[in-house]
mmCIF file of C-alpha atoms and ligand atoms in Angstrom:
data_model
loop_
_atom_site.group_PDB
_atom_site.id
_atom_site.type_symbol
_atom_site.label_atom_id
_atom_site.label_comp_id
_atom_site.label_asym_id
_atom_site.label_seq_id
_atom_site.Cartn_x
_atom_site.Cartn_y
_atom_site.Cartn_z
ATOM 1 C CA UNK A 26 -24.951 -71.462 -17.546
ATOM 2 C CA UNK A 27 -23.774 -69.221 -14.678
ATOM 3 C CA UNK A 28 -20.303 -69.893 -13.233
ATOM 4 C CA UNK A 29 -19.919 -71.505 -9.830
ATOM 5 C CA UNK A 30 -18.151 -68.691 -7.927
ATOM 6 C CA UNK A 31 -16.260 -70.922 -5.471
ATOM 7 C CA UNK A 32 -13.912 -72.383 -8.118
ATOM 8 C CA UNK A 33 -11.211 -70.338 -9.849
ATOM 9 C CA UNK A 34 -7.620 -71.475 -9.561
ATOM 10 C CA UNK A 35 -5.582 -74.451 -10.666
ATOM 11 C CA UNK A 36 -5.490 -75.551 -7.013
ATOM 12 C CA UNK A 37 -9.280 -75.550 -6.959
ATOM 13 C CA UNK A 38 -9.072 -77.839 -9.998
ATOM 14 C CA UNK A 39 -6.631 -80.135 -8.170
ATOM 15 C CA UNK A 40 -8.955 -80.277 -5.153
ATOM 16 C CA UNK A 41 -11.934 -81.103 -7.367
ATOM 17 C CA UNK A 42 -9.943 -83.840 -9.101
ATOM 18 C CA UNK A 43 -8.913 -85.405 -5.820
ATOM 19 C CA UNK A 44 -12.420 -85.356 -4.382
ATOM 20 C CA UNK A 45 -14.335 -86.418 -7.490
ATOM 21 C CA UNK A 46 -15.625 -89.969 -7.841
ATOM 22 C CA UNK A 47 -17.418 -89.839 -11.186
ATOM 23 C CA UNK A 48 -15.681 -87.694 -13.748
ATOM 24 C CA UNK A 49 -16.919 -87.049 -17.280
ATOM 25 C CA UNK A 50 -13.985 -86.327 -19.579
ATOM 26 C CA UNK A 51 -15.031 -84.792 -22.899
ATOM 27 C CA UNK A 52 -12.227 -84.754 -25.459
ATOM 28 C CA UNK A 53 -11.484 -83.487 -28.949
ATOM 29 C CA UNK A 54 -8.729 -83.417 -31.520
ATOM 30 C CA UNK A 55 -6.464 -81.201 -29.368
ATOM 31 C CA UNK A 56 -5.428 -84.170 -27.219
ATOM 32 C CA UNK A 57 -3.756 -85.877 -30.199
ATOM 33 C CA UNK A 58 -1.964 -82.939 -31.846
ATOM 34 C CA UNK A 59 1.218 -83.540 -29.820
ATOM 35 C CA UNK A 60 1.418 -86.912 -31.622
ATOM 36 C CA UNK A 61 1.505 -85.151 -34.988
ATOM 37 C CA UNK A 62 -2.182 -85.689 -35.784
ATOM 38 C CA UNK A 63 -3.723 -82.378 -36.910
ATOM 39 C CA UNK A 64 -6.865 -81.029 -35.281
ATOM 40 C CA UNK A 65 -9.613 -79.635 -37.494
ATOM 41 C CA UNK A 66 -10.015 -75.911 -36.852
ATOM 42 C CA UNK A 67 -6.661 -74.525 -35.689
ATOM 43 C CA UNK A 68 -5.923 -71.655 -38.065
ATOM 44 C CA UNK A 69 -2.781 -72.792 -39.886
ATOM 45 C CA UNK A 70 -2.306 -76.383 -38.764
ATOM 46 C CA UNK A 71 -5.864 -77.755 -38.687
ATOM 47 C CA UNK A 72 -7.039 -80.232 -41.339
ATOM 48 C CA UNK A 73 -9.667 -77.804 -42.623
ATOM 49 C CA UNK A 74 -7.017 -75.165 -43.409
ATOM 50 C CA UNK A 75 -5.279 -77.649 -45.701
ATOM 51 C CA UNK A 76 -8.195 -78.615 -47.934
ATOM 52 C CA UNK A 77 -8.391 -75.565 -50.241
ATOM 53 C CA UNK A 78 -7.205 -77.743 -53.161
ATOM 54 C CA UNK A 79 -10.420 -79.771 -52.966
ATOM 55 C CA UNK A 80 -12.418 -76.721 -54.046
ATOM 56 C CA UNK A 81 -15.218 -77.287 -51.551
ATOM 57 C CA UNK A 82 -17.417 -74.388 -50.460
ATOM 58 C CA UNK A 83 -16.882 -75.558 -46.853
ATOM 59 C CA UNK A 84 -14.031 -77.960 -45.944
ATOM 60 C CA UNK A 85 -16.352 -79.749 -43.503
ATOM 61 C CA UNK A 86 -18.001 -81.219 -46.630
ATOM 62 C CA UNK A 87 -15.287 -83.903 -46.659
ATOM 63 C CA UNK A 88 -17.247 -85.394 -43.732
ATOM 64 C CA UNK A 89 -20.707 -84.684 -45.138
ATOM 65 C CA UNK A 90 -22.740 -87.815 -45.778
ATOM 66 C CA UNK A 91 -24.577 -86.325 -48.764
ATOM 67 C CA UNK A 92 -21.303 -85.314 -50.414
ATOM 68 C CA UNK A 93 -19.923 -88.793 -49.655
ATOM 69 C CA UNK A 94 -22.887 -90.511 -51.334
ATOM 70 C CA UNK A 95 -22.481 -88.250 -54.357
ATOM 71 C CA UNK A 96 -18.676 -88.576 -54.632
ATOM 72 C CA UNK A 97 -16.809 -90.749 -52.103
ATOM 73 C CA UNK A 98 -13.479 -89.919 -53.769
ATOM 74 C CA UNK A 99 -13.384 -86.558 -51.939
ATOM 75 C CA UNK A 100 -13.300 -88.244 -48.532
ATOM 76 C CA UNK A 101 -10.932 -90.998 -49.677
ATOM 77 C CA UNK A 102 -8.500 -88.427 -51.084
ATOM 78 C CA UNK A 103 -7.797 -87.239 -47.515
ATOM 79 C CA UNK A 104 -8.678 -90.352 -45.490
ATOM 80 C CA UNK A 105 -5.093 -91.635 -45.482
ATOM 81 C CA UNK A 106 -4.035 -88.473 -43.655
ATOM 82 C CA UNK A 107 -6.340 -89.177 -40.708
ATOM 83 C CA UNK A 108 -5.864 -92.924 -40.540
ATOM 84 C CA UNK A 109 -4.682 -94.119 -37.125
ATOM 85 C CA UNK A 110 -1.350 -95.857 -37.476
ATOM 86 C CA UNK A 111 1.095 -96.094 -34.623
ATOM 87 C CA UNK A 112 0.414 -97.472 -31.153
ATOM 88 C CA UNK A 113 1.361 -94.266 -29.358
ATOM 89 C CA UNK A 114 -0.515 -91.972 -26.978
ATOM 90 C CA UNK A 115 -0.065 -88.539 -25.412
ATOM 91 C CA UNK A 116 0.269 -87.630 -21.711
ATOM 92 C CA UNK A 117 -3.348 -86.431 -21.907
ATOM 93 C CA UNK A 118 -4.497 -89.916 -22.987
ATOM 94 C CA UNK A 119 -2.360 -91.205 -20.104
ATOM 95 C CA UNK A 120 -4.213 -88.827 -17.782
ATOM 96 C CA UNK A 121 -7.586 -90.300 -18.782
ATOM 97 C CA UNK A 122 -6.193 -93.781 -18.140
ATOM 98 C CA UNK A 123 -4.932 -92.611 -14.731
ATOM 99 C CA UNK A 124 -8.441 -91.439 -13.817
ATOM 100 C CA UNK A 125 -9.701 -94.862 -14.887
ATOM 101 C CA UNK A 126 -7.080 -96.607 -12.707
ATOM 102 C CA UNK A 127 -8.238 -94.538 -9.755
ATOM 103 C CA UNK A 128 -11.848 -95.562 -10.368
ATOM 104 C CA UNK A 129 -12.803 -91.937 -11.028
ATOM 105 C CA UNK A 130 -13.561 -92.130 -14.734
ATOM 106 C CA UNK A 131 -17.315 -92.216 -15.278
ATOM 107 C CA UNK A 132 -17.115 -91.842 -19.064
ATOM 108 C CA UNK A 133 -14.717 -90.444 -21.618
ATOM 109 C CA UNK A 134 -16.869 -88.933 -24.362
ATOM 110 C CA UNK A 135 -14.423 -88.604 -27.224
ATOM 111 C CA UNK A 136 -15.049 -86.935 -30.561
ATOM 112 C CA UNK A 137 -11.813 -88.409 -31.841
ATOM 113 C CA UNK A 138 -11.800 -91.151 -34.429
ATOM 114 C CA UNK A 139 -8.140 -92.064 -33.975
ATOM 115 C CA UNK A 140 -8.898 -94.703 -31.313
ATOM 116 C CA UNK A 141 -5.756 -93.650 -29.419
ATOM 117 C CA UNK A 142 -7.530 -93.858 -26.050
ATOM 118 C CA UNK A 143 -7.326 -97.635 -26.451
ATOM 119 C CA UNK A 144 -3.523 -97.422 -26.910
ATOM 120 C CA UNK A 145 -3.333 -95.788 -23.474
ATOM 121 C CA UNK A 146 -5.481 -98.564 -21.978
ATOM 122 C CA UNK A 147 -8.786 -96.733 -21.609
ATOM 123 C CA UNK A 148 -11.379 -99.514 -21.668
ATOM 124 C CA UNK A 149 -14.120 -99.501 -24.299
ATOM 125 C CA UNK A 150 -16.701 -99.779 -21.512
ATOM 126 C CA UNK A 151 -15.511 -96.427 -20.107
ATOM 127 C CA UNK A 152 -15.728 -94.634 -23.424
ATOM 128 C CA UNK A 153 -18.235 -93.336 -25.918
ATOM 129 C CA UNK A 154 -16.780 -92.681 -29.353
ATOM 130 C CA UNK A 155 -19.272 -89.961 -30.187
ATOM 131 C CA UNK A 156 -18.150 -89.658 -33.809
ATOM 132 C CA UNK A 157 -17.487 -93.362 -34.320
ATOM 133 C CA UNK A 158 -14.090 -94.646 -35.420
ATOM 134 C CA UNK A 159 -12.117 -96.440 -38.102
ATOM 135 C CA UNK A 160 -12.500 -99.686 -36.120
ATOM 136 C CA UNK A 161 -15.201 -100.965 -38.512
ATOM 137 C CA UNK A 162 -16.519 -100.068 -41.971
ATOM 138 C CA UNK A 163 -19.962 -100.591 -43.534
ATOM 139 C CA UNK A 164 -21.168 -100.952 -47.141
ATOM 140 C CA UNK A 165 -23.355 -97.989 -48.105
ATOM 141 C CA UNK A 166 -25.527 -100.289 -50.265
ATOM 142 C CA UNK A 167 -26.026 -103.530 -48.332
ATOM 143 C CA UNK A 168 -24.797 -102.708 -44.795
ATOM 144 C CA UNK A 169 -22.164 -105.462 -44.894
ATOM 145 C CA UNK A 170 -19.643 -104.775 -42.113
ATOM 146 C CA UNK A 171 -15.925 -105.495 -41.993
ATOM 147 C CA UNK A 172 -13.126 -104.801 -39.522
ATOM 148 C CA UNK A 173 -11.732 -101.371 -40.272
ATOM 149 C CA UNK A 174 -8.237 -102.570 -41.093
ATOM 150 C CA UNK A 175 -9.636 -104.688 -43.941
ATOM 151 C CA UNK A 176 -9.866 -101.462 -45.970
ATOM 152 C CA UNK A 177 -6.745 -99.715 -44.638
ATOM 153 C CA UNK A 178 -4.603 -100.782 -47.615
ATOM 154 C CA UNK A 179 -7.088 -99.305 -50.079
ATOM 155 C CA UNK A 180 -7.235 -96.117 -48.012
ATOM 156 C CA UNK A 181 -3.456 -95.836 -47.873
ATOM 157 C CA UNK A 182 -3.294 -96.215 -51.649
ATOM 158 C CA UNK A 183 -5.987 -93.565 -52.094
ATOM 159 C CA UNK A 184 -8.425 -96.132 -53.563
ATOM 160 C CA UNK A 185 -12.156 -96.275 -52.942
ATOM 161 C CA UNK A 186 -12.785 -99.560 -51.083
ATOM 162 C CA UNK A 187 -15.625 -101.616 -52.518
ATOM 163 C CA UNK A 188 -17.916 -104.108 -50.788
ATOM 164 C CA UNK A 189 -16.842 -107.731 -51.172
ATOM 165 C CA UNK A 190 -20.362 -108.998 -50.378
ATOM 166 C CA UNK A 191 -21.900 -106.842 -53.136
ATOM 167 C CA UNK A 192 -19.111 -107.935 -55.485
ATOM 168 C CA UNK A 193 -19.764 -111.594 -54.759
ATOM 169 C CA UNK A 194 -23.508 -111.223 -55.401
ATOM 170 C CA UNK A 195 -22.813 -109.444 -58.683
ATOM 171 C CA UNK A 196 -20.395 -112.154 -59.800
ATOM 172 C CA UNK A 197 -22.876 -114.903 -58.878
ATOM 173 C CA UNK A 198 -25.724 -113.109 -60.694
ATOM 174 C CA UNK A 199 -23.565 -112.752 -63.784
ATOM 175 C CA UNK A 200 -23.306 -116.530 -63.967
ATOM 176 C CA UNK A 201 -27.094 -116.915 -64.009
ATOM 177 C CA UNK A 202 -28.680 -117.243 -67.477
ATOM 178 C CA UNK A 203 -30.650 -113.977 -67.340
ATOM 179 C CA UNK A 204 -27.499 -111.903 -66.984
ATOM 180 C CA UNK A 205 -28.350 -108.231 -66.778
ATOM 181 C CA UNK A 206 -31.847 -107.456 -65.587
ATOM 182 C CA UNK A 207 -34.074 -104.960 -67.351
ATOM 183 C CA UNK A 208 -34.676 -101.845 -65.284
ATOM 184 C CA UNK A 209 -37.182 -100.251 -67.649
ATOM 185 C CA UNK A 210 -37.719 -100.327 -71.391
ATOM 186 C CA UNK A 211 -38.439 -97.344 -73.624
ATOM 187 C CA UNK A 212 -42.078 -98.344 -74.102
ATOM 188 C CA UNK A 213 -42.545 -99.446 -70.511
ATOM 189 C CA UNK A 214 -42.807 -103.171 -71.291
ATOM 190 C CA UNK A 215 -40.388 -105.888 -70.349
ATOM 191 C CA UNK A 216 -38.714 -107.106 -73.508
ATOM 192 C CA UNK A 217 -35.997 -109.530 -74.267
ATOM 193 C CA UNK A 218 -32.642 -107.788 -74.547
ATOM 194 C CA UNK A 219 -31.939 -109.188 -78.020
ATOM 195 C CA UNK A 220 -35.017 -107.460 -79.501
ATOM 196 C CA UNK A 221 -33.866 -104.115 -78.303
ATOM 197 C CA UNK A 222 -30.325 -103.584 -79.461
ATOM 198 C CA UNK A 223 -30.918 -99.949 -80.368
ATOM 199 C CA UNK A 224 -31.912 -99.008 -76.840
ATOM 200 C CA UNK A 225 -29.889 -96.745 -74.601
ATOM 201 C CA UNK A 226 -27.334 -98.344 -72.238
ATOM 202 C CA UNK A 227 -29.024 -96.483 -69.386
ATOM 203 C CA UNK A 228 -31.994 -98.774 -69.759
ATOM 204 C CA UNK A 229 -29.922 -101.466 -68.109
ATOM 205 C CA UNK A 230 -29.105 -101.559 -64.444
ATOM 206 C CA UNK A 231 -25.353 -102.092 -64.532
ATOM 207 C CA UNK A 232 -24.620 -103.457 -61.068
ATOM 208 C CA UNK A 233 -21.759 -101.928 -59.099
ATOM 209 C CA UNK A 234 -20.682 -102.902 -55.597
ATOM 210 C CA UNK A 235 -21.315 -100.464 -52.737
ATOM 211 C CA UNK A 236 -18.563 -98.330 -51.265
ATOM 212 C CA UNK A 237 -17.207 -99.294 -47.830
ATOM 213 C CA UNK A 238 -17.520 -96.285 -45.529
ATOM 214 C CA UNK A 239 -15.520 -96.237 -42.287
ATOM 215 C CA UNK A 240 -17.957 -96.087 -39.364
ATOM 216 C CA UNK A 241 -17.077 -92.518 -38.463
ATOM 217 C CA UNK A 242 -20.064 -90.241 -37.949
ATOM 218 C CA UNK A 243 -20.374 -87.817 -40.845
ATOM 219 C CA UNK A 244 -22.273 -84.548 -40.743
ATOM 220 C CA UNK A 245 -25.857 -85.530 -41.517
ATOM 221 C CA UNK A 246 -25.588 -88.883 -39.718
ATOM 222 C CA UNK A 247 -26.825 -89.787 -36.249
ATOM 223 C CA UNK A 248 -24.427 -90.258 -33.368
ATOM 224 C CA UNK A 249 -24.293 -93.753 -31.842
ATOM 225 C CA UNK A 250 -27.377 -94.361 -29.646
ATOM 226 C CA UNK A 251 -25.108 -94.857 -26.650
ATOM 227 C CA UNK A 252 -24.160 -91.173 -26.711
ATOM 228 C CA UNK A 253 -27.612 -89.931 -25.695
ATOM 229 C CA UNK A 254 -28.731 -92.933 -23.674
ATOM 230 C CA UNK A 255 -25.627 -93.055 -21.496
ATOM 231 C CA UNK A 256 -25.404 -89.288 -21.024
ATOM 232 C CA UNK A 257 -29.028 -88.600 -20.201
ATOM 233 C CA UNK A 258 -30.070 -91.981 -18.843
ATOM 234 C CA UNK A 259 -27.065 -92.631 -16.604
ATOM 235 C CA UNK A 260 -24.144 -90.195 -16.403
ATOM 236 C CA UNK A 261 -26.177 -87.040 -15.851
ATOM 237 C CA UNK A 262 -27.311 -88.350 -12.472
ATOM 238 C CA UNK A 263 -23.855 -89.530 -11.383
ATOM 239 C CA UNK A 264 -21.288 -87.036 -12.653
ATOM 240 C CA UNK A 265 -19.581 -84.911 -9.999
ATOM 241 C CA UNK A 266 -16.951 -83.258 -12.229
ATOM 242 C CA UNK A 267 -16.645 -82.469 -15.937
ATOM 243 C CA UNK A 268 -13.289 -81.954 -17.679
ATOM 244 C CA UNK A 269 -13.403 -80.773 -21.302
ATOM 245 C CA UNK A 270 -10.056 -81.111 -23.099
ATOM 246 C CA UNK A 271 -8.824 -80.036 -26.544
ATOM 247 C CA UNK A 272 -12.078 -79.334 -28.322
ATOM 248 C CA UNK A 273 -13.454 -76.128 -29.824
ATOM 249 C CA UNK A 274 -16.973 -77.352 -28.940
ATOM 250 C CA UNK A 275 -18.224 -76.193 -32.322
ATOM 251 C CA UNK A 276 -20.017 -79.382 -33.342
ATOM 252 C CA UNK A 277 -23.438 -80.345 -32.020
ATOM 253 C CA UNK A 278 -24.678 -82.384 -30.282
ATOM 254 C CA UNK A 279 -21.407 -82.988 -28.390
ATOM 255 C CA UNK A 280 -21.087 -79.215 -27.893
ATOM 256 C CA UNK A 281 -24.317 -79.385 -25.888
ATOM 257 C CA UNK A 282 -22.998 -81.845 -23.297
ATOM 258 C CA UNK A 283 -21.848 -79.188 -20.766
ATOM 259 C CA UNK A 284 -25.292 -77.558 -20.878
ATOM 260 C CA UNK A 285 -27.127 -80.845 -20.347
ATOM 261 C CA UNK A 286 -25.443 -81.525 -17.002
ATOM 262 C CA UNK A 287 -26.751 -80.193 -13.681
ATOM 263 C CA UNK A 288 -25.387 -76.718 -12.988
ATOM 264 C CA UNK A 289 -23.945 -77.628 -9.587
ATOM 265 C CA UNK A 290 -21.485 -80.040 -11.234
ATOM 266 C CA UNK A 291 -18.199 -78.146 -11.664
ATOM 267 C CA UNK A 292 -16.762 -77.923 -15.175
ATOM 268 C CA UNK A 293 -13.093 -77.444 -16.108
ATOM 269 C CA UNK A 294 -11.897 -76.450 -19.596
ATOM 270 C CA UNK A 295 -8.379 -77.329 -20.769
ATOM 271 C CA UNK A 296 -7.323 -76.122 -24.219
ATOM 272 C CA UNK A 297 -5.098 -73.711 -26.096
ATOM 273 C CA UNK A 298 -8.000 -71.533 -27.168
ATOM 274 C CA UNK A 299 -10.825 -70.330 -24.917
ATOM 275 C CA UNK A 300 -14.416 -70.894 -26.008
ATOM 276 C CA UNK A 301 -16.736 -67.923 -25.933
ATOM 277 C CA UNK A 302 -20.087 -69.673 -26.186
ATOM 278 C CA UNK A 303 -19.928 -71.669 -22.925
ATOM 279 C CA UNK A 304 -18.815 -70.561 -19.464
ATOM 280 C CA UNK A 305 -16.626 -73.016 -17.607
ATOM 281 C CA UNK A 306 -15.958 -72.729 -13.888
ATOM 282 C CA UNK A 307 -12.200 -73.063 -14.349
ATOM 283 C CA UNK A 308 -10.321 -72.365 -17.605
ATOM 284 C CA UNK A 309 -6.824 -73.864 -17.765
ATOM 285 C CA UNK A 310 -5.546 -72.507 -21.056
ATOM 286 C CA UNK A 311 -2.419 -73.942 -22.607
ATOM 287 C CA UNK A 312 -0.976 -77.135 -24.010
ATOM 288 C CA UNK A 313 -3.165 -79.888 -22.552
ATOM 289 C CA UNK A 314 -0.213 -82.262 -21.983
ATOM 290 C CA UNK A 315 1.472 -79.586 -19.886
ATOM 291 C CA UNK A 316 -1.714 -78.711 -17.990
ATOM 292 C CA UNK A 317 -2.597 -82.305 -17.045
ATOM 293 C CA UNK A 318 1.018 -82.989 -16.070
ATOM 294 C CA UNK A 319 0.923 -80.002 -13.722
ATOM 295 C CA UNK A 320 -2.439 -81.074 -12.291
ATOM 296 C CA UNK A 321 -1.021 -84.531 -11.559
ATOM 297 C CA UNK A 322 2.163 -83.082 -10.071
ATOM 298 C CA UNK A 323 0.139 -80.930 -7.689
ATOM 299 C CA UNK A 324 -2.166 -83.845 -6.857
ATOM 300 C CA UNK A 325 0.819 -86.065 -6.137
ATOM 301 C CA UNK A 326 -0.225 -88.501 -8.877
ATOM 302 C CA UNK A 327 2.229 -90.441 -10.965
ATOM 303 C CA UNK A 328 1.431 -89.735 -14.629
ATOM 304 C CA UNK A 329 3.223 -91.790 -17.286
ATOM 305 C CA UNK A 330 5.604 -89.683 -19.392
ATOM 306 C CA UNK A 331 4.472 -86.300 -18.056
ATOM 307 C CA UNK A 332 5.305 -83.135 -19.980
ATOM 308 C CA UNK A 333 7.600 -80.564 -18.463
ATOM 309 C CA UNK A 334 6.351 -77.102 -19.370
ATOM 310 C CA UNK A 335 8.583 -75.270 -21.855
ATOM 311 C CA UNK A 336 10.288 -72.094 -20.555
HETATM 312 P P1 OAD B 19 -11.157 -78.618 -33.311
HETATM 313 O O1 OAD B 19 -10.016 -78.569 -34.265
HETATM 314 O O2 OAD B 19 -12.389 -77.894 -33.674
HETATM 315 O O3 OAD B 19 -10.684 -78.067 -31.888
HETATM 316 C C1 OAD B 19 -9.477 -78.479 -31.291
HETATM 317 C C2 OAD B 19 -9.198 -77.599 -30.102
HETATM 318 O O4 OAD B 19 -8.058 -78.098 -29.422
HETATM 319 C C3 OAD B 19 -8.903 -76.152 -30.472
HETATM 320 O O5 OAD B 19 -9.539 -75.321 -29.541
HETATM 321 C C4 OAD B 19 -7.372 -76.056 -30.335
HETATM 322 O O6 OAD B 19 -6.946 -74.779 -29.929
HETATM 323 C C5 OAD B 19 -7.123 -77.056 -29.226
HETATM 324 N N1 OAD B 19 -5.781 -77.670 -29.252
HETATM 325 C C6 OAD B 19 -5.074 -78.149 -30.290
HETATM 326 N N2 OAD B 19 -3.916 -78.706 -29.882
HETATM 327 C C7 OAD B 19 -3.873 -78.574 -28.525
HETATM 328 C C8 OAD B 19 -2.946 -78.939 -27.504
HETATM 329 N N3 OAD B 19 -1.817 -79.597 -27.787
HETATM 330 N N4 OAD B 19 -3.246 -78.628 -26.226
HETATM 331 C C9 OAD B 19 -4.406 -77.977 -25.921
HETATM 332 N N5 OAD B 19 -5.316 -77.624 -26.834
HETATM 333 C C10 OAD B 19 -5.066 -77.919 -28.123
HETATM 334 O O7 OAD B 19 -11.432 -80.158 -33.030
HETATM 335 P P2 OAD B 19 -12.711 -80.830 -32.313
HETATM 336 O O8 OAD B 19 -13.313 -79.884 -31.341
HETATM 337 O O9 OAD B 19 -12.300 -82.155 -31.827
HETATM 338 O O10 OAD B 19 -15.975 -84.373 -36.628
HETATM 339 O O11 OAD B 19 -13.680 -80.985 -33.548
HETATM 340 C C11 OAD B 19 -14.944 -81.609 -33.361
HETATM 341 C C12 OAD B 19 -15.382 -82.373 -34.590
HETATM 342 O O12 OAD B 19 -15.297 -81.534 -35.733
HETATM 343 C C13 OAD B 19 -14.492 -83.534 -34.941
HETATM 344 O O13 OAD B 19 -14.820 -84.704 -34.215
HETATM 345 C C14 OAD B 19 -14.705 -83.727 -36.408
HETATM 346 C C15 OAD B 19 -14.758 -82.289 -36.828
HETATM 347 O O14 OAD B 19 -15.521 -82.018 -37.936
HETATM 348 C C16 OAD B 19 -16.116 -85.195 -37.689
HETATM 349 O O15 OAD B 19 -15.202 -85.447 -38.414
HETATM 350 C C17 OAD B 19 -17.443 -85.777 -37.869
HETATM 351 ZN ZN1 ZN B 20 -22.425 -104.222 -50.103
#
């Protein structure tokens, strides 16, 4: 995507912000690090740099759906560290809310699962949580859904949460006279259990309840339908400015969003680290809280708890 030559400076960014009516804000973990929540890929502080003890070939496997189905304990051993807790938000979340208040926020596409946008007052209708969230959890066996906080205690204690609906069915079945059901018998015929005491335990289907998986999008799972339908079916025609904040843009399909939008829509990148695989029209490199505070100062906008740049 070739750069638009007319935009370069921070003042160009301020002008674009003031004129824009339909802004797409695409966010990643970098907007929450000032709250003490680690991002994923920063070299020494990111979550993935701290997972060597798990012995995975790639730390991203903690969010891999196939690994989760095989052994959910890997994910639940770190889940408590990424659980949203306090009702706080950063100046950058406040900036997104400010754009909403001004009627300029078309959509905030967030990859974050911390749900902190809501703390700042960003409305659900103005947001797509591209990688889901901890707001709900679903049984991997029977699809039973619960509110996310119903499993927070288990997560905090490092336990694997089990499905209460599965558990109830199992308990009810156990009260029925047939008890355990035959899965298969060694000679392929259904036999009464009593006649077959020598047979292997594996011949019986010992029922276990499903594991409750938070509805965050793991690698190998589809993004919510709204991601594609809203982006391609609606926002692509309306957006007049794109602001990408605090994401390394390493994970598809979110990483493809800038390329999907018409090339005459200006794109601004705000982050500590530049990306090499996409060309933005304006790069504002630095702490995102500082950058958005400065943008608002220059625009004459009143941002809640702005950040003063360090000397
Ligand atoms: P990354 O950790 O890959 O990228 C975060 C980016 O934000 C990096 O470029 C940092 O330099 C930058 N950054 C960190 N703190 C910052 C700050 N205070 N100010 C400005 N920039 C800052 O995180 P994401 O791009 O969000 O998916 O990662 C995308 C997805 O990968 C996540 O949603 C997650 C992960 O695997 C799943 O878990 C499914
Ligand atoms: Zn279940």
